[in-house]
Amino acid sequence: MQILDGKKAAQSIKDELKLEVAQLVNDGKKAPHLAAILVGTNGASETYVASKVKSCAEVGFKSTLIRFEEEISEMKLLDTIEELNNDPDVDGILVQLPLPAHISEEEVINTIDPEKDVDGFHPANVGKMVQGLPSFVAATPYGIMLLLQHYKIDTKGKHAIVIGRSNIVGRPMSILLSSNTNPGNCTVTICHSQTKNLRELCLQGDIIIAALGRADFVRADMVKEGAVVIDVGITRVEDASKKSGFRLKGDVDFENVAPKCAYITPVPGGVGPMTIAALLKNTFRSCAMKNYE
Ligand code: NAD
């Protein structure tokens, strides 16, 4: 069994990006600029945005964090996005989800200029991704593809089981893995909350992507020997021994599943850091495309 070390793989992507940014700046071009919007004070969202901002600094990107109170109106938020759309210095716009219930996530996503949509959630980018055209691909599935690529995992012709069908993880993941690319070329089964024979399906999986958000859901008796298991889930479970009062758990019962696997991602330190690396790659690409024009 080999651990797919997302922290290490992400670091090597960040090291490359750092050199590329230095080259851009050396050539008299501007450094990439990511603008992040955070609404409210959700603990997990705070953590995610903070690590995105920190990672920008690590690779030499400029970043701007715009914070709003939970009560902000949808109109004000959309106006802010429009301002960022029109700001030539901003290459990437990220609105941290989830948003408060009174704000339409769909409206927010649709307002972001697709050319600055580095989260890859805009329908224009999703449509292009489905067609295999150049696009911004959602950071988590893109990060997983980069991780598979980093470890040179052979995915061609393999049966991939994706658990979860969300627009930000499961569904785009299923499209990417089935694409005629490397990594890719898998036969994909996408499972969800209404899937009847999940255990039997998982047992057929050469690759399992668990993205449902239920701690320890994938047990050892659901995984065949030699499988590649990618754990996307992040659930906070109470842990009095931790200063924060919680620890993070994945969707996979790591302790019992790992011995059966050829490769497995840990939580934390697997998909999480790769998601950020993918976001940085998207932002760099947005900036580089503009510099090229
Ligand atoms: P979501 O709640 O939008 O979607 C969950 C999906 O799981 C749904 O499609 C649902 O049909 C499916 N599901 C729920 N219960 C199921 C069951 N019993 N059997 C089969 N399928 C079931 O969640 P999401 O936004 O896709 O996120 C999934 C998990 O991944 C969460 O824990 C989230 O925190 C985590 N996540 C991690 C990263 C990262 O960077 N590591 C990024 C995004 C999301």
Tab-separated table of C-alpha atoms and ligand atoms in Angstrom, residues 48 140 163-166 168-170 191-193 198 211-214 217 232-235 251 271-272 275, ligand 1:
chain	number	residue	atom	x	y	z
A	48	TYR	CA	-10.435	27.028	3.697
A	140	THR	CA	-11.332	19.345	-6.246
A	163	ILE	CA	-19.727	8.067	-4.679
A	164	GLY	CA	-21.520	11.430	-4.709
A	165	ARG	CA	-23.043	13.431	-7.559
A	166	SER	CA	-22.596	17.043	-6.431
A	168	ILE	CA	-18.573	20.563	-7.320
A	169	VAL	CA	-17.089	17.094	-6.826
A	170	GLY	CA	-18.845	13.871	-7.838
A	191	CYS	CA	-23.372	6.387	-7.104
A	192	HIS	CA	-25.566	8.580	-4.907
A	193	SER	CA	-27.983	8.528	-1.999
A	198	LEU	CA	-23.557	0.345	-3.297
A	211	ALA	CA	-17.241	12.174	-1.983
A	212	LEU	CA	-20.380	11.960	0.095
A	213	GLY	CA	-19.471	13.640	3.364
A	214	ARG	CA	-20.127	10.786	5.812
A	217	PHE	CA	-18.703	5.355	5.266
A	232	VAL	CA	-12.630	13.503	-0.636
A	233	GLY	CA	-14.764	13.679	2.502
A	234	ILE	CA	-14.088	16.110	5.298
A	235	THR	CA	-16.262	15.781	8.373
A	251	ASP	CA	-15.420	9.214	4.086
A	271	VAL	CA	-7.294	15.745	-1.589
A	272	GLY	CA	-7.447	18.991	0.438
A	275	THR	CA	-7.703	21.253	-4.303
B	1	NAD	P1	-22.802	17.211	-1.154
B	1	NAD	O1	-23.490	17.091	0.160
B	1	NAD	O2	-23.157	18.312	-2.078
B	1	NAD	O3	-23.021	15.854	-1.969
B	1	NAD	C1	-22.948	14.617	-1.340
B	1	NAD	C2	-23.324	13.554	-2.338
B	1	NAD	O4	-23.221	12.291	-1.695
B	1	NAD	C3	-24.740	13.677	-2.889
B	1	NAD	O5	-24.660	13.650	-4.290
B	1	NAD	C4	-25.475	12.459	-2.346
B	1	NAD	O6	-26.349	11.887	-3.310
B	1	NAD	C5	-24.348	11.503	-2.025
B	1	NAD	N1	-24.688	10.687	-0.863
B	1	NAD	C6	-25.142	11.096	0.340
B	1	NAD	N2	-25.376	10.040	1.143
B	1	NAD	C7	-25.073	8.951	0.416
B	1	NAD	C8	-25.129	7.543	0.682
B	1	NAD	N3	-25.531	7.081	1.854
B	1	NAD	N4	-24.736	6.716	-0.280
B	1	NAD	C9	-24.326	7.163	-1.487
B	1	NAD	N5	-24.257	8.475	-1.793
B	1	NAD	C10	-24.639	9.343	-0.853
B	1	NAD	O7	-21.259	17.183	-0.815
B	1	NAD	P2	-19.979	17.701	-1.646
B	1	NAD	O8	-19.964	19.160	-1.654
B	1	NAD	O9	-19.865	16.948	-2.918
B	1	NAD	O10	-18.825	17.213	-0.655
B	1	NAD	C11	-18.669	15.845	-0.302
B	1	NAD	C12	-17.637	15.746	0.796
B	1	NAD	O11	-16.386	16.189	0.280
B	1	NAD	C13	-17.905	16.608	2.017
B	1	NAD	O12	-17.407	15.926	3.167
B	1	NAD	C14	-17.069	17.840	1.779
B	1	NAD	O13	-16.673	18.483	2.970
B	1	NAD	C15	-15.893	17.242	1.083
B	1	NAD	N6	-15.156	18.149	0.200
B	1	NAD	C16	-13.805	18.143	0.314
B	1	NAD	C17	-13.048	18.947	-0.504
B	1	NAD	C18	-11.560	18.902	-0.370
B	1	NAD	O14	-10.900	19.796	-0.859
B	1	NAD	N7	-10.995	17.886	0.231
B	1	NAD	C19	-13.651	19.776	-1.434
B	1	NAD	C20	-15.042	19.741	-1.554
B	1	NAD	C21	-15.787	18.907	-0.728
